């Protein structure tokens, strides 16, 4: 083939292997995210890793034919630009709702996937593969739904509105506070009540490692007719 020699083709095949390996590493991280129904899943992480590997290969080897005595190339410029550019993708998966922020772990995983892809693309296979293992283990065991998620506590805002013109209604607030502390192991950071006619609006800011279970509080609306609304 004109313009190509065997050594050049072999070299490009080696680079292609790096890109494929980077895709596998990114896929391992993305598979864990997708299994937890996260916004950025398998496809996103694979594309980020493959693209990162391609960019670092271009950065290191793509300008060898023009570099000479009077032309200098900085191989780190594309890599630093990729790290800066990935911010738009990472920030797109972070959401804030009721003072509770989600998506930070996935965003950090995308950033890590970029680093893994660049490491593998640069030929640092051991570093790239080991980092992939570390990221996956952290997401499995230390994530919000991870194996040891009970030791990681997040802050949640809870609002309850109920009628207080009966004996049962007067005790609703106490019952909810007691259940939060005893059942859900919550630490109440802020507590406020406002009364309007026969209604009470109670706002609580709590910290707990059982945030995924707090939705059970909505059962109060079925159990007690006095409870009008519970939002978490």
JSON list of C-alpha atoms in Angstrom, two decimals:
[
{"chain": "A", "resi": 1, "resn": "UNK", "atom": "CA", "xyz": [0.00, 0.00, 0.00]},
{"chain": "A", "resi": 2, "resn": "UNK", "atom": "CA", "xyz": [1.52, 3.25, -1.14]},
{"chain": "A", "resi": 3, "resn": "UNK", "atom": "CA", "xyz": [2.39, 5.68, 1.66]},
{"chain": "A", "resi": 4, "resn": "UNK", "atom": "CA", "xyz": [2.41, 2.98, 4.32]},
{"chain": "A", "resi": 5, "resn": "UNK", "atom": "CA", "xyz": [5.06, 0.53, 5.38]},
{"chain": "A", "resi": 6, "resn": "UNK", "atom": "CA", "xyz": [4.65, -2.58, 7.49]},
{"chain": "A", "resi": 7, "resn": "UNK", "atom": "CA", "xyz": [6.19, -1.01, 10.58]},
{"chain": "A", "resi": 8, "resn": "UNK", "atom": "CA", "xyz": [3.76, 1.92, 10.38]},
{"chain": "A", "resi": 9, "resn": "UNK", "atom": "CA", "xyz": [0.74, -0.39, 10.08]},
{"chain": "A", "resi": 10, "resn": "UNK", "atom": "CA", "xyz": [1.92, -2.52, 13.03]},
{"chain": "A", "resi": 11, "resn": "UNK", "atom": "CA", "xyz": [2.42, 0.62, 15.11]},
{"chain": "A", "resi": 12, "resn": "UNK", "atom": "CA", "xyz": [-1.10, 1.87, 14.37]},
{"chain": "A", "resi": 13, "resn": "UNK", "atom": "CA", "xyz": [-2.53, -1.55, 15.21]},
{"chain": "A", "resi": 14, "resn": "UNK", "atom": "CA", "xyz": [-0.79, -1.34, 18.59]},
{"chain": "A", "resi": 15, "resn": "UNK", "atom": "CA", "xyz": [-2.38, 2.06, 19.15]},
{"chain": "A", "resi": 16, "resn": "UNK", "atom": "CA", "xyz": [-5.74, 0.57, 18.18]},
{"chain": "A", "resi": 17, "resn": "UNK", "atom": "CA", "xyz": [-5.27, -2.09, 20.85]},
{"chain": "A", "resi": 18, "resn": "UNK", "atom": "CA", "xyz": [-4.73, 0.70, 23.37]},
{"chain": "A", "resi": 19, "resn": "UNK", "atom": "CA", "xyz": [-7.98, 2.37, 22.30]},
{"chain": "A", "resi": 20, "resn": "UNK", "atom": "CA", "xyz": [-9.88, -0.91, 22.61]},
{"chain": "A", "resi": 21, "resn": "UNK", "atom": "CA", "xyz": [-8.39, -1.59, 26.04]},
{"chain": "A", "resi": 22, "resn": "UNK", "atom": "CA", "xyz": [-9.34, 1.90, 27.16]},
{"chain": "A", "resi": 23, "resn": "UNK", "atom": "CA", "xyz": [-12.89, 1.19, 25.96]},
{"chain": "A", "resi": 24, "resn": "UNK", "atom": "CA", "xyz": [-13.00, -1.98, 28.06]},
{"chain": "A", "resi": 25, "resn": "UNK", "atom": "CA", "xyz": [-11.82, -0.10, 31.14]},
{"chain": "A", "resi": 26, "resn": "UNK", "atom": "CA", "xyz": [-14.38, 2.65, 30.56]},
{"chain": "A", "resi": 27, "resn": "UNK", "atom": "CA", "xyz": [-17.03, 0.01, 30.00]},
{"chain": "A", "resi": 28, "resn": "UNK", "atom": "CA", "xyz": [-16.29, -1.57, 33.39]},
{"chain": "A", "resi": 29, "resn": "UNK", "atom": "CA", "xyz": [-16.89, 1.77, 35.12]},
{"chain": "A", "resi": 30, "resn": "UNK", "atom": "CA", "xyz": [-19.93, 2.54, 32.97]},
{"chain": "A", "resi": 31, "resn": "UNK", "atom": "CA", "xyz": [-21.51, -0.87, 33.53]},
{"chain": "A", "resi": 32, "resn": "UNK", "atom": "CA", "xyz": [-21.52, -0.30, 37.29]},
{"chain": "A", "resi": 33, "resn": "UNK", "atom": "CA", "xyz": [-23.18, 3.11, 36.81]},
{"chain": "A", "resi": 34, "resn": "UNK", "atom": "CA", "xyz": [-25.79, 1.73, 34.40]},
{"chain": "A", "resi": 35, "resn": "UNK", "atom": "CA", "xyz": [-26.61, -1.14, 36.75]},
{"chain": "A", "resi": 36, "resn": "UNK", "atom": "CA", "xyz": [-27.65, 1.53, 39.28]},
{"chain": "A", "resi": 37, "resn": "UNK", "atom": "CA", "xyz": [-29.81, 3.35, 36.71]},
{"chain": "A", "resi": 38, "resn": "UNK", "atom": "CA", "xyz": [-27.56, 6.42, 36.60]},
{"chain": "A", "resi": 39, "resn": "UNK", "atom": "CA", "xyz": [-27.81, 9.11, 33.92]},
{"chain": "A", "resi": 40, "resn": "UNK", "atom": "CA", "xyz": [-24.39, 8.42, 32.42]},
{"chain": "A", "resi": 41, "resn": "UNK", "atom": "CA", "xyz": [-24.01, 4.71, 31.80]},
{"chain": "A", "resi": 42, "resn": "UNK", "atom": "CA", "xyz": [-22.11, 2.20, 29.71]},
{"chain": "A", "resi": 43, "resn": "UNK", "atom": "CA", "xyz": [-22.12, 4.05, 26.39]},
{"chain": "A", "resi": 44, "resn": "UNK", "atom": "CA", "xyz": [-21.07, 7.39, 27.86]},
{"chain": "A", "resi": 45, "resn": "UNK", "atom": "CA", "xyz": [-18.12, 5.94, 29.75]},
{"chain": "A", "resi": 46, "resn": "UNK", "atom": "CA", "xyz": [-16.93, 3.84, 26.81]},
{"chain": "A", "resi": 47, "resn": "UNK", "atom": "CA", "xyz": [-17.04, 6.84, 24.48]},
{"chain": "A", "resi": 48, "resn": "UNK", "atom": "CA", "xyz": [-15.20, 9.03, 26.99]},
{"chain": "A", "resi": 49, "resn": "UNK", "atom": "CA", "xyz": [-12.46, 6.42, 27.52]},
{"chain": "A", "resi": 50, "resn": "UNK", "atom": "CA", "xyz": [-12.03, 5.65, 23.82]},
{"chain": "A", "resi": 51, "resn": "UNK", "atom": "CA", "xyz": [-11.97, 9.35, 22.92]},
{"chain": "A", "resi": 52, "resn": "UNK", "atom": "CA", "xyz": [-9.45, 10.08, 25.66]},
{"chain": "A", "resi": 53, "resn": "UNK", "atom": "CA", "xyz": [-7.16, 7.30, 24.44]},
{"chain": "A", "resi": 54, "resn": "UNK", "atom": "CA", "xyz": [-7.42, 8.60, 20.88]},
{"chain": "A", "resi": 55, "resn": "UNK", "atom": "CA", "xyz": [-6.61, 12.15, 21.96]},
{"chain": "A", "resi": 56, "resn": "UNK", "atom": "CA", "xyz": [-3.56, 11.19, 24.00]},
{"chain": "A", "resi": 57, "resn": "UNK", "atom": "CA", "xyz": [-2.25, 9.03, 21.12]},
{"chain": "A", "resi": 58, "resn": "UNK", "atom": "CA", "xyz": [-2.70, 11.96, 18.75]},
{"chain": "A", "resi": 59, "resn": "UNK", "atom": "CA", "xyz": [-1.02, 14.22, 21.28]},
{"chain": "A", "resi": 60, "resn": "UNK", "atom": "CA", "xyz": [2.02, 11.95, 21.61]},
{"chain": "A", "resi": 61, "resn": "UNK", "atom": "CA", "xyz": [2.44, 10.61, 18.11]},
{"chain": "A", "resi": 62, "resn": "UNK", "atom": "CA", "xyz": [0.23, 12.55, 15.72]},
{"chain": "A", "resi": 63, "resn": "UNK", "atom": "CA", "xyz": [2.70, 15.31, 14.92]},
{"chain": "A", "resi": 64, "resn": "UNK", "atom": "CA", "xyz": [5.93, 13.36, 14.51]},
{"chain": "A", "resi": 65, "resn": "UNK", "atom": "CA", "xyz": [6.00, 14.04, 10.79]},
{"chain": "A", "resi": 66, "resn": "UNK", "atom": "CA", "xyz": [6.07, 17.82, 11.24]},
{"chain": "A", "resi": 67, "resn": "UNK", "atom": "CA", "xyz": [8.29, 18.10, 14.32]},
{"chain": "A", "resi": 68, "resn": "UNK", "atom": "CA", "xyz": [11.82, 19.12, 13.48]},
{"chain": "A", "resi": 69, "resn": "UNK", "atom": "CA", "xyz": [14.58, 21.55, 14.24]},
{"chain": "A", "resi": 70, "resn": "UNK", "atom": "CA", "xyz": [12.33, 24.59, 13.81]},
{"chain": "A", "resi": 71, "resn": "UNK", "atom": "CA", "xyz": [9.02, 23.07, 14.90]},
{"chain": "A", "resi": 72, "resn": "UNK", "atom": "CA", "xyz": [8.30, 22.10, 18.47]},
{"chain": "A", "resi": 73, "resn": "UNK", "atom": "CA", "xyz": [5.21, 20.31, 19.82]},
{"chain": "A", "resi": 74, "resn": "UNK", "atom": "CA", "xyz": [4.00, 20.10, 23.40]},
{"chain": "A", "resi": 75, "resn": "UNK", "atom": "CA", "xyz": [2.48, 16.61, 23.83]},
{"chain": "A", "resi": 76, "resn": "UNK", "atom": "CA", "xyz": [0.68, 17.63, 27.02]},
{"chain": "A", "resi": 77, "resn": "UNK", "atom": "CA", "xyz": [-1.47, 20.36, 25.46]},
{"chain": "A", "resi": 78, "resn": "UNK", "atom": "CA", "xyz": [-4.18, 18.07, 24.07]},
{"chain": "A", "resi": 79, "resn": "UNK", "atom": "CA", "xyz": [-4.30, 16.12, 27.33]},
{"chain": "A", "resi": 80, "resn": "UNK", "atom": "CA", "xyz": [-4.73, 19.27, 29.43]},
{"chain": "A", "resi": 81, "resn": "UNK", "atom": "CA", "xyz": [-7.38, 20.53, 27.01]},
{"chain": "A", "resi": 82, "resn": "UNK", "atom": "CA", "xyz": [-9.29, 17.25, 27.30]},
{"chain": "A", "resi": 83, "resn": "UNK", "atom": "CA", "xyz": [-9.30, 17.47, 31.09]},
{"chain": "A", "resi": 84, "resn": "UNK", "atom": "CA", "xyz": [-10.71, 20.99, 30.93]},
{"chain": "A", "resi": 85, "resn": "UNK", "atom": "CA", "xyz": [-13.29, 20.12, 28.28]},
{"chain": "A", "resi": 86, "resn": "UNK", "atom": "CA", "xyz": [-14.71, 17.09, 30.11]},
{"chain": "A", "resi": 87, "resn": "UNK", "atom": "CA", "xyz": [-16.17, 19.45, 32.71]},
{"chain": "A", "resi": 88, "resn": "UNK", "atom": "CA", "xyz": [-19.24, 20.22, 30.59]},
{"chain": "A", "resi": 89, "resn": "UNK", "atom": "CA", "xyz": [-20.16, 16.53, 30.45]},
{"chain": "A", "resi": 90, "resn": "UNK", "atom": "CA", "xyz": [-19.55, 15.94, 34.14]},
{"chain": "A", "resi": 91, "resn": "UNK", "atom": "CA", "xyz": [-21.57, 18.97, 35.23]},
{"chain": "A", "resi": 92, "resn": "UNK", "atom": "CA", "xyz": [-24.49, 17.83, 33.08]},
{"chain": "A", "resi": 93, "resn": "UNK", "atom": "CA", "xyz": [-25.19, 14.81, 35.31]},
{"chain": "A", "resi": 94, "resn": "UNK", "atom": "CA", "xyz": [-25.27, 16.73, 38.62]},
{"chain": "A", "resi": 95, "resn": "UNK", "atom": "CA", "xyz": [-28.74, 17.58, 39.92]},
{"chain": "A", "resi": 96, "resn": "UNK", "atom": "CA", "xyz": [-29.92, 19.48, 42.98]},
{"chain": "A", "resi": 97, "resn": "UNK", "atom": "CA", "xyz": [-33.32, 18.81, 44.48]},
{"chain": "A", "resi": 98, "resn": "UNK", "atom": "CA", "xyz": [-34.60, 19.79, 47.91]},
{"chain": "A", "resi": 99, "resn": "UNK", "atom": "CA", "xyz": [-31.07, 20.72, 48.99]},
{"chain": "A", "resi": 100, "resn": "UNK", "atom": "CA", "xyz": [-29.94, 17.18, 48.18]},
{"chain": "A", "resi": 101, "resn": "UNK", "atom": "CA", "xyz": [-27.32, 16.94, 45.43]},
{"chain": "A", "resi": 102, "resn": "UNK", "atom": "CA", "xyz": [-27.04, 13.81, 43.29]},
{"chain": "A", "resi": 103, "resn": "UNK", "atom": "CA", "xyz": [-24.83, 12.82, 40.39]},
{"chain": "A", "resi": 104, "resn": "UNK", "atom": "CA", "xyz": [-21.50, 13.89, 41.88]},
{"chain": "A", "resi": 105, "resn": "UNK", "atom": "CA", "xyz": [-20.16, 10.32, 41.98]},
{"chain": "A", "resi": 106, "resn": "UNK", "atom": "CA", "xyz": [-21.13, 9.71, 38.36]},
{"chain": "A", "resi": 107, "resn": "UNK", "atom": "CA", "xyz": [-19.54, 13.02, 37.37]},
{"chain": "A", "resi": 108, "resn": "UNK", "atom": "CA", "xyz": [-16.34, 12.10, 39.17]},
{"chain": "A", "resi": 109, "resn": "UNK", "atom": "CA", "xyz": [-16.45, 8.69, 37.48]},
{"chain": "A", "resi": 110, "resn": "UNK", "atom": "CA", "xyz": [-16.59, 10.34, 34.06]},
{"chain": "A", "resi": 111, "resn": "UNK", "atom": "CA", "xyz": [-13.58, 12.46, 34.97]},
{"chain": "A", "resi": 112, "resn": "UNK", "atom": "CA", "xyz": [-11.73, 9.35, 36.18]},
{"chain": "A", "resi": 113, "resn": "UNK", "atom": "CA", "xyz": [-12.69, 7.51, 32.98]},
{"chain": "A", "resi": 114, "resn": "UNK", "atom": "CA", "xyz": [-11.03, 10.28, 30.99]},
{"chain": "A", "resi": 115, "resn": "UNK", "atom": "CA", "xyz": [-7.85, 9.78, 33.01]},
{"chain": "A", "resi": 116, "resn": "UNK", "atom": "CA", "xyz": [-8.01, 6.01, 32.54]},
{"chain": "A", "resi": 117, "resn": "UNK", "atom": "CA", "xyz": [-8.40, 6.43, 28.79]},
{"chain": "A", "resi": 118, "resn": "UNK", "atom": "CA", "xyz": [-5.44, 8.80, 28.59]},
{"chain": "A", "resi": 119, "resn": "UNK", "atom": "CA", "xyz": [-3.27, 6.52, 30.72]},
{"chain": "A", "resi": 120, "resn": "UNK", "atom": "CA", "xyz": [-3.99, 3.50, 28.54]},
{"chain": "A", "resi": 121, "resn": "UNK", "atom": "CA", "xyz": [-3.59, 5.57, 25.40]},
{"chain": "A", "resi": 122, "resn": "UNK", "atom": "CA", "xyz": [-0.17, 6.67, 26.64]},
{"chain": "A", "resi": 123, "resn": "UNK", "atom": "CA", "xyz": [0.83, 3.03, 27.12]},
{"chain": "A", "resi": 124, "resn": "UNK", "atom": "CA", "xyz": [0.54, 3.02, 30.92]},
{"chain": "A", "resi": 125, "resn": "UNK", "atom": "CA", "xyz": [-1.53, -0.16, 30.97]},
{"chain": "A", "resi": 126, "resn": "UNK", "atom": "CA", "xyz": [-0.95, -1.13, 34.61]},
{"chain": "A", "resi": 127, "resn": "UNK", "atom": "CA", "xyz": [-1.89, 2.33, 35.89]},
{"chain": "A", "resi": 128, "resn": "UNK", "atom": "CA", "xyz": [-5.00, 2.48, 33.71]},
{"chain": "A", "resi": 129, "resn": "UNK", "atom": "CA", "xyz": [-6.26, -0.99, 34.63]},
{"chain": "A", "resi": 130, "resn": "UNK", "atom": "CA", "xyz": [-5.53, -0.59, 38.34]},
{"chain": "A", "resi": 131, "resn": "UNK", "atom": "CA", "xyz": [-7.25, 2.80, 38.42]},
{"chain": "A", "resi": 132, "resn": "UNK", "atom": "CA", "xyz": [-10.28, 1.24, 36.75]},
{"chain": "A", "resi": 133, "resn": "UNK", "atom": "CA", "xyz": [-10.40, -1.37, 39.51]},
{"chain": "A", "resi": 134, "resn": "UNK", "atom": "CA", "xyz": [-10.14, 1.28, 42.21]},
{"chain": "A", "resi": 135, "resn": "UNK", "atom": "CA", "xyz": [-12.93, 3.41, 40.70]},
{"chain": "A", "resi": 136, "resn": "UNK", "atom": "CA", "xyz": [-15.27, 0.43, 40.28]},
{"chain": "A", "resi": 137, "resn": "UNK", "atom": "CA", "xyz": [-14.65, -0.79, 43.84]},
{"chain": "A", "resi": 138, "resn": "UNK", "atom": "CA", "xyz": [-15.28, 2.69, 45.25]},
{"chain": "A", "resi": 139, "resn": "UNK", "atom": "CA", "xyz": [-18.55, 2.98, 43.33]},
{"chain": "A", "resi": 140, "resn": "UNK", "atom": "CA", "xyz": [-19.70, -0.50, 44.40]},
{"chain": "A", "resi": 141, "resn": "UNK", "atom": "CA", "xyz": [-18.83, -0.25, 48.08]},
{"chain": "A", "resi": 142, "resn": "UNK", "atom": "CA", "xyz": [-18.93, 3.46, 48.88]},
{"chain": "A", "resi": 143, "resn": "UNK", "atom": "CA", "xyz": [-21.72, 4.68, 46.60]},
{"chain": "A", "resi": 144, "resn": "UNK", "atom": "CA", "xyz": [-25.07, 5.91, 47.89]},
{"chain": "A", "resi": 145, "resn": "UNK", "atom": "CA", "xyz": [-26.49, 2.40, 47.36]},
{"chain": "A", "resi": 146, "resn": "UNK", "atom": "CA", "xyz": [-23.19, 0.63, 47.96]},
{"chain": "A", "resi": 147, "resn": "UNK", "atom": "CA", "xyz": [-22.34, -2.24, 50.26]},
{"chain": "A", "resi": 148, "resn": "UNK", "atom": "CA", "xyz": [-21.24, 0.09, 53.06]},
{"chain": "A", "resi": 149, "resn": "UNK", "atom": "CA", "xyz": [-23.49, 3.02, 52.19]},
{"chain": "A", "resi": 150, "resn": "UNK", "atom": "CA", "xyz": [-24.87, 3.01, 55.72]},
{"chain": "A", "resi": 151, "resn": "UNK", "atom": "CA", "xyz": [-21.73, 4.76, 56.94]},
{"chain": "A", "resi": 152, "resn": "UNK", "atom": "CA", "xyz": [-22.14, 7.57, 54.38]},
{"chain": "A", "resi": 153, "resn": "UNK", "atom": "CA", "xyz": [-24.69, 10.12, 55.51]},
{"chain": "A", "resi": 154, "resn": "UNK", "atom": "CA", "xyz": [-26.46, 12.70, 53.38]},
{"chain": "A", "resi": 155, "resn": "UNK", "atom": "CA", "xyz": [-28.67, 15.65, 54.26]},
{"chain": "A", "resi": 156, "resn": "UNK", "atom": "CA", "xyz": [-32.38, 15.59, 53.41]},
{"chain": "A", "resi": 157, "resn": "UNK", "atom": "CA", "xyz": [-35.13, 18.17, 53.80]},
{"chain": "A", "resi": 158, "resn": "UNK", "atom": "CA", "xyz": [-38.50, 16.87, 54.94]},
{"chain": "A", "resi": 159, "resn": "UNK", "atom": "CA", "xyz": [-41.72, 18.87, 55.00]},
{"chain": "A", "resi": 160, "resn": "UNK", "atom": "CA", "xyz": [-44.89, 17.64, 56.70]},
{"chain": "A", "resi": 161, "resn": "UNK", "atom": "CA", "xyz": [-48.29, 19.32, 56.73]},
{"chain": "A", "resi": 162, "resn": "UNK", "atom": "CA", "xyz": [-50.99, 18.01, 59.06]},
{"chain": "A", "resi": 163, "resn": "UNK", "atom": "CA", "xyz": [-54.16, 18.97, 60.93]},
{"chain": "A", "resi": 164, "resn": "UNK", "atom": "CA", "xyz": [-53.81, 19.56, 64.64]},
{"chain": "A", "resi": 165, "resn": "UNK", "atom": "CA", "xyz": [-57.44, 19.97, 65.70]},
{"chain": "A", "resi": 166, "resn": "UNK", "atom": "CA", "xyz": [-57.62, 16.45, 67.20]},
{"chain": "A", "resi": 167, "resn": "UNK", "atom": "CA", "xyz": [-55.73, 14.53, 69.86]},
{"chain": "A", "resi": 168, "resn": "UNK", "atom": "CA", "xyz": [-54.14, 12.30, 67.20]},
{"chain": "A", "resi": 169, "resn": "UNK", "atom": "CA", "xyz": [-53.14, 15.30, 65.12]},
{"chain": "A", "resi": 170, "resn": "UNK", "atom": "CA", "xyz": [-51.44, 17.00, 68.04]},
{"chain": "A", "resi": 171, "resn": "UNK", "atom": "CA", "xyz": [-49.10, 14.04, 68.41]},
{"chain": "A", "resi": 172, "resn": "UNK", "atom": "CA", "xyz": [-48.19, 13.61, 64.72]},
{"chain": "A", "resi": 173, "resn": "UNK", "atom": "CA", "xyz": [-45.13, 15.84, 64.92]},
{"chain": "A", "resi": 174, "resn": "UNK", "atom": "CA", "xyz": [-43.72, 13.97, 67.90]},
{"chain": "A", "resi": 175, "resn": "UNK", "atom": "CA", "xyz": [-44.35, 10.60, 66.24]},
{"chain": "A", "resi": 176, "resn": "UNK", "atom": "CA", "xyz": [-42.50, 11.62, 63.06]},
{"chain": "A", "resi": 177, "resn": "UNK", "atom": "CA", "xyz": [-39.52, 13.03, 64.95]},
{"chain": "A", "resi": 178, "resn": "UNK", "atom": "CA", "xyz": [-39.30, 9.87, 67.07]},
{"chain": "A", "resi": 179, "resn": "UNK", "atom": "CA", "xyz": [-39.44, 7.61, 64.01]},
{"chain": "A", "resi": 180, "resn": "UNK", "atom": "CA", "xyz": [-36.78, 9.63, 62.21]},
{"chain": "A", "resi": 181, "resn": "UNK", "atom": "CA", "xyz": [-34.42, 9.33, 65.14]},
{"chain": "A", "resi": 182, "resn": "UNK", "atom": "CA", "xyz": [-35.08, 5.71, 66.07]},
{"chain": "A", "resi": 183, "resn": "UNK", "atom": "CA", "xyz": [-35.99, 3.94, 62.81]},
{"chain": "A", "resi": 184, "resn": "UNK", "atom": "CA", "xyz": [-33.96, 5.92, 60.29]},
{"chain": "A", "resi": 185, "resn": "UNK", "atom": "CA", "xyz": [-31.12, 6.92, 62.64]},
{"chain": "A", "resi": 186, "resn": "UNK", "atom": "CA", "xyz": [-31.49, 10.55, 61.62]},
{"chain": "A", "resi": 187, "resn": "UNK", "atom": "CA", "xyz": [-29.73, 13.43, 63.23]},
{"chain": "A", "resi": 188, "resn": "UNK", "atom": "CA", "xyz": [-32.07, 16.42, 63.15]},
{"chain": "A", "resi": 189, "resn": "UNK", "atom": "CA", "xyz": [-30.04, 19.44, 62.08]},
{"chain": "A", "resi": 190, "resn": "UNK", "atom": "CA", "xyz": [-32.89, 21.93, 61.82]},
{"chain": "A", "resi": 191, "resn": "UNK", "atom": "CA", "xyz": [-36.47, 21.89, 63.00]},
{"chain": "A", "resi": 192, "resn": "UNK", "atom": "CA", "xyz": [-39.19, 24.47, 62.39]},
{"chain": "A", "resi": 193, "resn": "UNK", "atom": "CA", "xyz": [-43.00, 24.54, 62.68]},
{"chain": "A", "resi": 194, "resn": "UNK", "atom": "CA", "xyz": [-45.50, 27.08, 61.43]},
{"chain": "A", "resi": 195, "resn": "UNK", "atom": "CA", "xyz": [-49.18, 27.13, 62.33]},
{"chain": "A", "resi": 196, "resn": "UNK", "atom": "CA", "xyz": [-51.96, 28.48, 60.15]},
{"chain": "A", "resi": 197, "resn": "UNK", "atom": "CA", "xyz": [-55.47, 28.03, 61.49]},
{"chain": "A", "resi": 198, "resn": "UNK", "atom": "CA", "xyz": [-55.79, 24.31, 62.25]},
{"chain": "A", "resi": 199, "resn": "UNK", "atom": "CA", "xyz": [-52.82, 23.29, 60.12]},
{"chain": "A", "resi": 200, "resn": "UNK", "atom": "CA", "xyz": [-49.19, 22.86, 61.05]},
{"chain": "A", "resi": 201, "resn": "UNK", "atom": "CA", "xyz": [-46.32, 22.91, 58.55]},
{"chain": "A", "resi": 202, "resn": "UNK", "atom": "CA", "xyz": [-43.26, 21.17, 59.95]},
{"chain": "A", "resi": 203, "resn": "UNK", "atom": "CA", "xyz": [-39.87, 21.45, 58.22]},
{"chain": "A", "resi": 204, "resn": "UNK", "atom": "CA", "xyz": [-36.90, 19.28, 59.19]},
{"chain": "A", "resi": 205, "resn": "UNK", "atom": "CA", "xyz": [-33.35, 19.09, 57.91]},
{"chain": "A", "resi": 206, "resn": "UNK", "atom": "CA", "xyz": [-31.90, 15.69, 58.76]},
{"chain": "A", "resi": 207, "resn": "UNK", "atom": "CA", "xyz": [-28.71, 13.74, 58.17]},
{"chain": "A", "resi": 208, "resn": "UNK", "atom": "CA", "xyz": [-28.93, 9.98, 57.69]},
{"chain": "A", "resi": 209, "resn": "UNK", "atom": "CA", "xyz": [-27.35, 7.03, 55.94]},
{"chain": "A", "resi": 210, "resn": "UNK", "atom": "CA", "xyz": [-30.79, 5.55, 55.25]},
{"chain": "A", "resi": 211, "resn": "UNK", "atom": "CA", "xyz": [-31.97, 8.16, 52.81]},
{"chain": "A", "resi": 212, "resn": "UNK", "atom": "CA", "xyz": [-33.29, 5.58, 50.35]},
{"chain": "A", "resi": 213, "resn": "UNK", "atom": "CA", "xyz": [-35.73, 4.35, 53.02]},
{"chain": "A", "resi": 214, "resn": "UNK", "atom": "CA", "xyz": [-37.19, 7.73, 53.93]},
{"chain": "A", "resi": 215, "resn": "UNK", "atom": "CA", "xyz": [-39.92, 7.36, 51.32]},
{"chain": "A", "resi": 216, "resn": "UNK", "atom": "CA", "xyz": [-41.66, 5.02, 53.78]},
{"chain": "A", "resi": 217, "resn": "UNK", "atom": "CA", "xyz": [-42.64, 8.16, 55.71]},
{"chain": "A", "resi": 218, "resn": "UNK", "atom": "CA", "xyz": [-45.26, 8.82, 53.03]},
{"chain": "A", "resi": 219, "resn": "UNK", "atom": "CA", "xyz": [-47.21, 5.91, 54.54]},
{"chain": "A", "resi": 220, "resn": "UNK", "atom": "CA", "xyz": [-48.27, 8.38, 57.25]},
{"chain": "A", "resi": 221, "resn": "UNK", "atom": "CA", "xyz": [-50.67, 9.96, 54.74]},
{"chain": "A", "resi": 222, "resn": "UNK", "atom": "CA", "xyz": [-52.51, 6.62, 54.53]},
{"chain": "A", "resi": 223, "resn": "UNK", "atom": "CA", "xyz": [-52.19, 5.69, 58.19]},
{"chain": "A", "resi": 224, "resn": "UNK", "atom": "CA", "xyz": [-53.34, 9.05, 59.59]},
{"chain": "A", "resi": 225, "resn": "UNK", "atom": "CA", "xyz": [-56.06, 11.09, 57.83]},
{"chain": "A", "resi": 226, "resn": "UNK", "atom": "CA", "xyz": [-54.74, 14.15, 59.68]},
{"chain": "A", "resi": 227, "resn": "UNK", "atom": "CA", "xyz": [-51.53, 14.09, 57.61]},
{"chain": "A", "resi": 228, "resn": "UNK", "atom": "CA", "xyz": [-52.16, 16.11, 54.44]},
{"chain": "A", "resi": 229, "resn": "UNK", "atom": "CA", "xyz": [-48.74, 16.07, 52.77]},
{"chain": "A", "resi": 230, "resn": "UNK", "atom": "CA", "xyz": [-45.21, 14.75, 53.19]},
{"chain": "A", "resi": 231, "resn": "UNK", "atom": "CA", "xyz": [-42.41, 15.80, 50.84]},
{"chain": "A", "resi": 232, "resn": "UNK", "atom": "CA", "xyz": [-38.78, 14.63, 50.95]}
]
